[in-house]
Coordinates of C-alpha atoms in Angstrom, one line a residue:
M1 CA 0.0 0.0 0.0
T2 CA 1.5 3.4 -1.1
K3 CA 1.6 6.0 1.6
T4 CA 0.6 9.5 0.4
T5 CA 2.2 12.6 1.7
S6 CA 0.9 16.1 1.5
A7 CA 2.8 18.6 -0.7
P8 CA 5.2 20.8 1.2
V9 CA 3.9 24.3 2.1
P10 CA 5.6 26.9 0.0
V11 CA 7.9 29.3 1.7
L12 CA 7.7 33.0 1.1
G13 CA 11.0 34.8 1.6
T14 CA 11.3 38.4 2.9
R15 CA 11.4 40.0 -0.6
A16 CA 8.4 38.0 -1.7
L17 CA 6.4 39.2 1.3
N18 CA 7.7 42.7 0.8
R19 CA 6.5 42.8 -2.9
A20 CA 3.2 41.2 -2.1
T21 CA 2.5 43.7 0.7
L22 CA 3.6 46.7 -1.3
E23 CA 1.2 45.6 -4.1
R24 CA -1.7 45.3 -1.7
Q25 CA -0.8 48.7 -0.2
L26 CA -0.8 50.4 -3.6
L27 CA 2.9 51.2 -3.2
L28 CA 4.5 49.0 -5.8
R29 CA 2.8 51.1 -8.5
R30 CA 0.5 54.1 -8.1
S31 CA -3.1 53.2 -8.3
P32 CA -5.9 54.9 -10.3
L33 CA -8.3 54.4 -7.4
S34 CA -10.2 57.4 -6.1
A35 CA -9.3 58.7 -2.6
Q36 CA -12.5 57.2 -1.1
A37 CA -12.0 53.8 -2.8
A38 CA -8.4 53.7 -1.5
V39 CA -9.4 54.6 2.1
H40 CA -11.9 51.7 1.9
H41 CA -9.4 49.2 0.3
L42 CA -6.7 50.1 2.9
V43 CA -9.3 49.7 5.7
G44 CA -8.4 53.2 6.9
L45 CA -5.4 55.4 7.3
Q46 CA -3.5 56.2 10.5
A47 CA -4.3 59.8 11.3
Q48 CA -2.9 60.9 14.7
N49 CA -2.0 64.2 13.0
V50 CA -3.8 66.0 10.1
R51 CA -1.2 65.6 7.4
P52 CA -0.4 61.8 7.4
P53 CA -3.5 60.7 5.5
Y54 CA -2.6 63.2 2.7
Y55 CA 0.9 62.0 2.5
A56 CA -0.2 58.4 2.6
L57 CA -2.5 58.8 -0.4
A58 CA 0.0 60.9 -2.3
A59 CA 2.4 58.0 -2.1
R60 CA -0.2 55.6 -3.4
L61 CA -2.5 57.2 -5.9
D62 CA -2.0 58.5 -9.4
G63 CA -2.9 62.1 -9.7
F64 CA -3.9 62.5 -6.1
A65 CA -4.8 66.1 -5.0
P66 CA -5.3 67.2 -1.4
E67 CA -8.7 68.6 -2.3
A68 CA -10.0 65.1 -3.0
L69 CA -9.6 64.0 0.7
S70 CA -10.6 67.4 2.1
R71 CA -13.8 67.3 0.0
L72 CA -14.6 63.8 1.3
M73 CA -14.2 65.0 4.9
A74 CA -16.2 68.1 4.4
D75 CA -19.0 66.0 2.8
R76 CA -18.8 63.5 5.7
E77 CA -17.9 60.7 3.4
V78 CA -14.8 60.0 5.5
V79 CA -14.2 60.7 9.2
R80 CA -11.5 60.7 11.9
I81 CA -12.2 58.3 14.8
V82 CA -10.4 56.1 17.3
T83 CA -10.6 52.5 16.1
L84 CA -7.7 50.1 15.4
R85 CA -5.1 49.8 18.1
S86 CA -6.8 52.6 20.0
T87 CA -5.4 55.2 17.5
I88 CA -7.1 57.8 15.3
H89 CA -7.8 56.6 11.8
T90 CA -9.4 58.2 8.8
H91 CA -12.2 55.8 7.7
T92 CA -15.0 55.8 5.2
A93 CA -18.3 56.6 6.8
A94 CA -19.5 53.0 6.3
D95 CA -16.4 51.6 7.9
C96 CA -16.6 54.1 10.8
L97 CA -20.1 52.8 11.6
T98 CA -19.1 49.1 11.5
L99 CA -15.5 48.8 12.4
R100 CA -15.9 50.7 15.6
P101 CA -18.4 48.2 17.0
L102 CA -16.0 45.4 15.9
V103 CA -13.1 46.8 18.0
Q104 CA -15.3 47.8 21.0
P105 CA -13.9 44.9 23.1
A106 CA -10.5 46.4 22.8
R107 CA -11.9 49.8 23.9
D108 CA -13.5 48.0 26.9
R109 CA -10.1 46.5 27.8
E110 CA -8.5 49.9 27.5
L111 CA -11.1 51.4 29.8
A112 CA -10.3 48.8 32.5
S113 CA -6.8 50.2 32.9
F114 CA -8.4 53.5 34.1
R115 CA -10.6 51.9 36.8
T116 CA -8.8 53.5 39.7
G117 CA -9.5 57.0 38.3
L118 CA -13.2 56.0 37.7
A119 CA -14.1 54.7 41.2
G120 CA -17.7 55.4 41.9
V121 CA -18.5 56.5 38.3
D122 CA -21.6 55.0 36.7
L123 CA -20.3 54.4 33.2
D124 CA -23.7 54.0 31.6
R125 CA -24.6 57.4 33.0
L126 CA -21.3 58.9 31.8
A127 CA -22.0 57.6 28.3
A128 CA -25.5 59.1 28.3
L129 CA -24.3 62.4 29.6
T130 CA -21.5 62.6 27.1
R131 CA -23.8 61.8 24.2
E132 CA -26.1 64.6 25.4
L133 CA -23.2 67.0 25.6
V134 CA -21.6 66.3 22.3
E135 CA -24.8 66.0 20.3
S136 CA -26.0 69.4 21.5
E137 CA -22.7 70.8 20.1
P138 CA -19.3 69.4 19.4
R139 CA -17.0 69.5 22.5
T140 CA -13.3 69.6 23.0
M141 CA -11.7 67.1 25.3
A142 CA -11.1 70.0 27.8
Q143 CA -14.8 70.8 27.7
L144 CA -15.7 67.2 28.3
R145 CA -13.3 66.9 31.2
A146 CA -14.8 70.0 32.8
A147 CA -18.4 68.9 32.3
L148 CA -17.8 65.4 33.5
S149 CA -15.7 66.5 36.5
A150 CA -18.6 68.7 37.6
E151 CA -20.7 65.5 37.8
W152 CA -18.0 63.3 39.4
P153 CA -15.7 65.7 41.2
D154 CA -13.8 62.9 43.0
A155 CA -12.9 61.1 39.8
D156 CA -9.7 61.7 37.7
P157 CA -10.7 64.2 34.9
Q158 CA -8.5 62.5 32.3
S159 CA -9.9 59.1 33.1
L160 CA -13.4 60.5 32.7
A161 CA -12.5 61.8 29.2
V162 CA -10.9 58.5 28.2
A163 CA -14.0 56.7 29.4
A164 CA -16.2 58.9 27.2
R165 CA -14.0 58.1 24.2
C166 CA -14.1 54.4 24.9
R167 CA -17.8 54.1 25.5
L168 CA -18.9 56.2 22.6
P169 CA -17.8 56.4 18.9
L170 CA -16.6 60.0 18.9
V171 CA -15.5 61.5 15.6
Q172 CA -13.5 64.7 15.1
V173 CA -15.6 67.2 13.3
T174 CA -14.3 69.5 10.6
P175 CA -12.5 71.8 10.0
R176 CA -10.1 69.4 11.9
G177 CA -8.6 67.2 9.2
L178 CA -9.1 69.5 6.2
G179 CA -6.1 70.1 4.1
G180 CA -4.6 73.6 4.4
R181 CA -6.8 74.5 7.4
S182 CA -6.4 74.2 11.1
G183 CA -8.8 73.5 13.8
Q184 CA -8.8 72.1 17.3
V185 CA -10.2 68.7 18.0
A186 CA -13.9 68.9 18.7
L187 CA -16.0 65.8 19.1
T188 CA -19.5 64.5 18.5
T189 CA -20.9 61.0 18.0
A190 CA -20.5 59.2 14.7
E191 CA -24.2 58.6 14.5
H192 CA -25.0 62.3 14.9
W193 CA -22.3 63.5 12.5
L194 CA -23.2 61.0 9.8
G195 CA -27.0 61.2 10.3
R196 CA -27.6 57.5 10.6
P197 CA -27.2 54.8 13.3
A198 CA -24.2 52.6 13.6
G199 CA -24.6 49.2 12.0
P200 CA -24.0 45.9 13.8
A201 CA -20.4 44.8 14.2
P202 CA -19.3 43.0 11.0
Q203 CA -18.5 39.3 11.2
P204 CA -14.7 39.1 11.9
D205 CA -14.5 36.7 8.9
A206 CA -15.2 39.5 6.5
V207 CA -12.7 41.8 8.2
V208 CA -10.0 39.1 8.1
L209 CA -10.5 38.9 4.3
R210 CA -10.2 42.6 3.9
Y211 CA -7.1 42.7 6.0
L212 CA -5.5 40.0 3.8
A213 CA -6.5 41.9 0.7
A214 CA -4.7 45.0 2.0
F215 CA -1.8 43.5 4.1
G216 CA -1.4 39.9 3.3
P217 CA 0.0 37.3 3.2
A218 CA -0.2 37.4 7.0
S219 CA -0.3 35.4 10.2
V220 CA -2.9 35.3 12.8
K221 CA -0.7 37.4 15.1
D222 CA -0.2 39.9 12.2
M223 CA -4.0 40.4 12.0
Q224 CA -4.3 40.7 15.8
T225 CA -1.5 43.3 15.8
W226 CA -3.3 45.4 13.1
A227 CA -6.7 45.2 14.7
G228 CA -5.7 45.4 18.4
L229 CA -7.9 42.3 18.9
T230 CA -7.2 38.9 20.3
R231 CA -8.5 35.3 19.8
L232 CA -8.8 35.4 16.1
R233 CA -7.2 31.9 15.5
E234 CA -10.7 30.3 15.3
V235 CA -11.7 32.8 12.6
F236 CA -8.8 31.9 10.5
E237 CA -9.5 28.2 11.0
R238 CA -13.0 28.7 9.9
L239 CA -11.8 30.5 6.8
R240 CA -8.9 28.0 6.1
P241 CA -10.8 26.0 3.4
G242 CA -11.1 29.1 1.3
L243 CA -7.6 30.4 1.8
V244 CA -4.1 29.4 0.7
T245 CA -1.3 29.0 3.2
F246 CA 2.5 29.6 3.1
R247 CA 5.4 29.6 5.6
A248 CA 7.6 32.5 6.4
E249 CA 11.3 31.8 6.5
D250 CA 11.1 31.4 10.3
G251 CA 8.3 28.8 9.9
T252 CA 5.3 31.0 10.8
E253 CA 2.1 30.0 9.0
L254 CA 0.8 32.7 6.7
F255 CA -2.7 32.9 5.2
D256 CA -3.7 34.6 2.0
L257 CA -6.5 35.0 -0.5
P258 CA -6.1 32.5 -3.4
D259 CA -6.3 35.1 -6.2
A260 CA -4.4 37.9 -4.4
P261 CA -1.3 39.3 -6.2
R262 CA 2.0 37.9 -5.2
P263 CA 4.5 39.6 -7.5
D264 CA 7.9 38.2 -8.4
P265 CA 10.4 39.1 -5.6
D266 CA 12.6 40.9 -8.2
T267 CA 9.8 43.3 -9.2
P268 CA 11.2 46.9 -9.1
A269 CA 9.9 48.9 -6.2
P270 CA 10.3 52.7 -6.7
P271 CA 11.1 55.0 -3.7
R272 CA 8.2 56.1 -1.7
F273 CA 7.8 58.8 1.0
L274 CA 5.5 57.9 3.8
P275 CA 4.1 59.8 6.7
E276 CA 4.7 59.1 10.4
F277 CA 2.7 56.2 11.7
D278 CA 1.9 54.8 8.2
N279 CA 0.0 51.5 8.6
L280 CA 2.5 49.7 6.3
L281 CA 5.0 49.8 9.2
L282 CA 2.5 49.0 12.0
S283 CA 0.2 46.3 10.8
H284 CA 2.2 43.1 11.3
A285 CA 3.6 41.4 14.3
D286 CA 6.7 40.6 12.2
R287 CA 7.7 43.8 10.4
T288 CA 10.8 42.5 8.7
R289 CA 8.9 42.4 5.4
V290 CA 9.4 46.2 5.4
V291 CA 11.8 47.0 8.2
P292 CA 15.3 45.4 7.9
P293 CA 16.5 44.1 11.3
A294 CA 19.4 46.6 11.2
H295 CA 17.0 49.5 11.0
R296 CA 14.5 48.3 13.6
G297 CA 13.4 51.2 15.8
R298 CA 15.4 53.8 13.8
H299 CA 12.3 55.6 12.6
W300 CA 11.2 56.2 16.3
Q301 CA 12.6 58.2 19.1
G302 CA 10.6 57.8 22.3
N303 CA 7.0 58.3 21.4
Q304 CA 7.9 60.3 18.3
A305 CA 7.7 58.7 14.9
Y306 CA 9.5 60.1 11.9
R307 CA 8.3 60.3 8.3
T308 CA 9.9 57.4 6.5
L309 CA 11.5 56.7 3.1
L310 CA 11.3 53.4 1.3
V311 CA 14.0 52.4 -1.1
D312 CA 13.7 49.1 -3.0
G313 CA 10.6 48.5 -1.0
F314 CA 12.3 48.6 2.5
L315 CA 12.7 51.2 5.2
A316 CA 15.8 53.2 4.2
G317 CA 15.6 56.5 5.9
V318 CA 13.6 59.4 7.3
W319 CA 12.6 62.8 6.0
K320 CA 11.3 66.1 7.1
L321 CA 10.3 69.5 5.7
D322 CA 12.4 72.4 7.0
G323 CA 10.8 75.5 5.6
Q324 CA 10.9 75.1 1.8
T325 CA 13.5 72.4 2.0
M326 CA 12.9 68.6 2.1
V327 CA 15.7 67.0 4.1
V328 CA 16.2 63.3 3.4
E329 CA 18.3 61.4 5.9
P330 CA 19.2 57.9 4.7
F331 CA 20.2 55.1 7.0
D332 CA 22.9 53.9 4.6
A333 CA 24.7 55.5 1.7
L334 CA 22.6 55.4 -1.5
T335 CA 23.9 54.8 -5.0
R336 CA 23.9 57.7 -7.5
Q337 CA 20.9 56.1 -9.3
A338 CA 19.0 55.6 -6.0
R339 CA 19.6 59.2 -5.0
A340 CA 18.3 60.4 -8.4
E341 CA 15.2 58.3 -8.1
V342 CA 14.6 59.5 -4.5
V343 CA 14.8 63.2 -5.7
T344 CA 12.4 62.5 -8.6
E345 CA 9.9 61.0 -6.2
A346 CA 10.3 63.8 -3.7
E347 CA 9.7 66.4 -6.3
R348 CA 6.6 64.6 -7.6
M349 CA 5.1 64.2 -4.1
L350 CA 5.8 67.8 -3.1
A351 CA 4.3 69.1 -6.4
A352 CA 1.1 67.1 -5.7
L353 CA 0.7 68.1 -2.1
H354 CA 2.1 71.7 -2.2
P355 CA 1.3 73.0 -5.7
G356 CA 2.8 76.3 -6.6
V357 CA 5.4 76.1 -3.8
S358 CA 9.1 75.6 -4.8
Y359 CA 11.0 73.2 -2.6
D360 CA 14.6 72.2 -2.5
V361 CA 15.5 68.5 -1.9
R362 CA 18.7 67.8 -0.1
F363 CA 20.3 64.8 1.6
G364 CA 21.3 65.2 5.2
T365 CA 24.0 63.2 6.9
V366 CA 23.6 59.4 6.8
R367 CA 21.9 58.5 10.1
T368 CA 24.1 56.1 12.0

């Protein structure tokens, strides 16, 4: 009797994972998608500050103009709200109303760490009072702290404000987030701002598939890192019959959509300038597909993240705007050709995001 053996699981090397992820992230070649379609495909953009979503889309979309995203915000087609990993993201209105319920368990866990400052506080009453306050008119966090502290004077004011943010889906209203304009953070509920109720939390199965489409191939831990959720193994197991699997070089099992693009590892990857906190660098437990081990942690200092440069698809430096000069600080010496390609990409991005403004591009000292 002949014993059958299963075929070995294919191994995806670092460059194969890099090129696949760049393709899903619209960074291997610029996409013709609209800004709204891109925000949907990418399942949101990190948005701790106002500018990052604009830089993120400029790196990814063909012909992107800042007005495209500003118009979506002004028309309430996209919003800024705390969702994944307890960080502010720019989401489509539809994703705002569904993804926030999905990640609510993570917000509940976050709230538990503030229990000492919330002793004696009725959280249901706090949520009801907060809703009444912010739906009567948008409120700043300072105004929320003051109003809630008047109700619970013995509680920690910051804990009260965090509790309000955790219990309710609070969006940042415009003009905050509009390109070329400033505005302090003022909050109201997503339902009030968008004029419709939140939907039920989506099945995690559907969100896993969207994550793989935008970030795959990926492991269970990768997905959990991106979402800030736990216990997703059973979801992947439920989906396994419809997925394909691979192994990373360290043996980690990776899942993917059968028809998702997995380009040749030698596919050229042009330079790209990314904002601080770009999801490309934050959405996997193992980030070596983008961050070489030698450069791990070099785009951070304390809690501060730098804007980053990709060369050949990998983290290769940081950049900043100093007046009307872009300063590029590579981590290693670049070849003459790579420097020329970096300058060309810098000029393209600056022209798209700052039309009519003349910028110089110079290279700073190699960061050691």
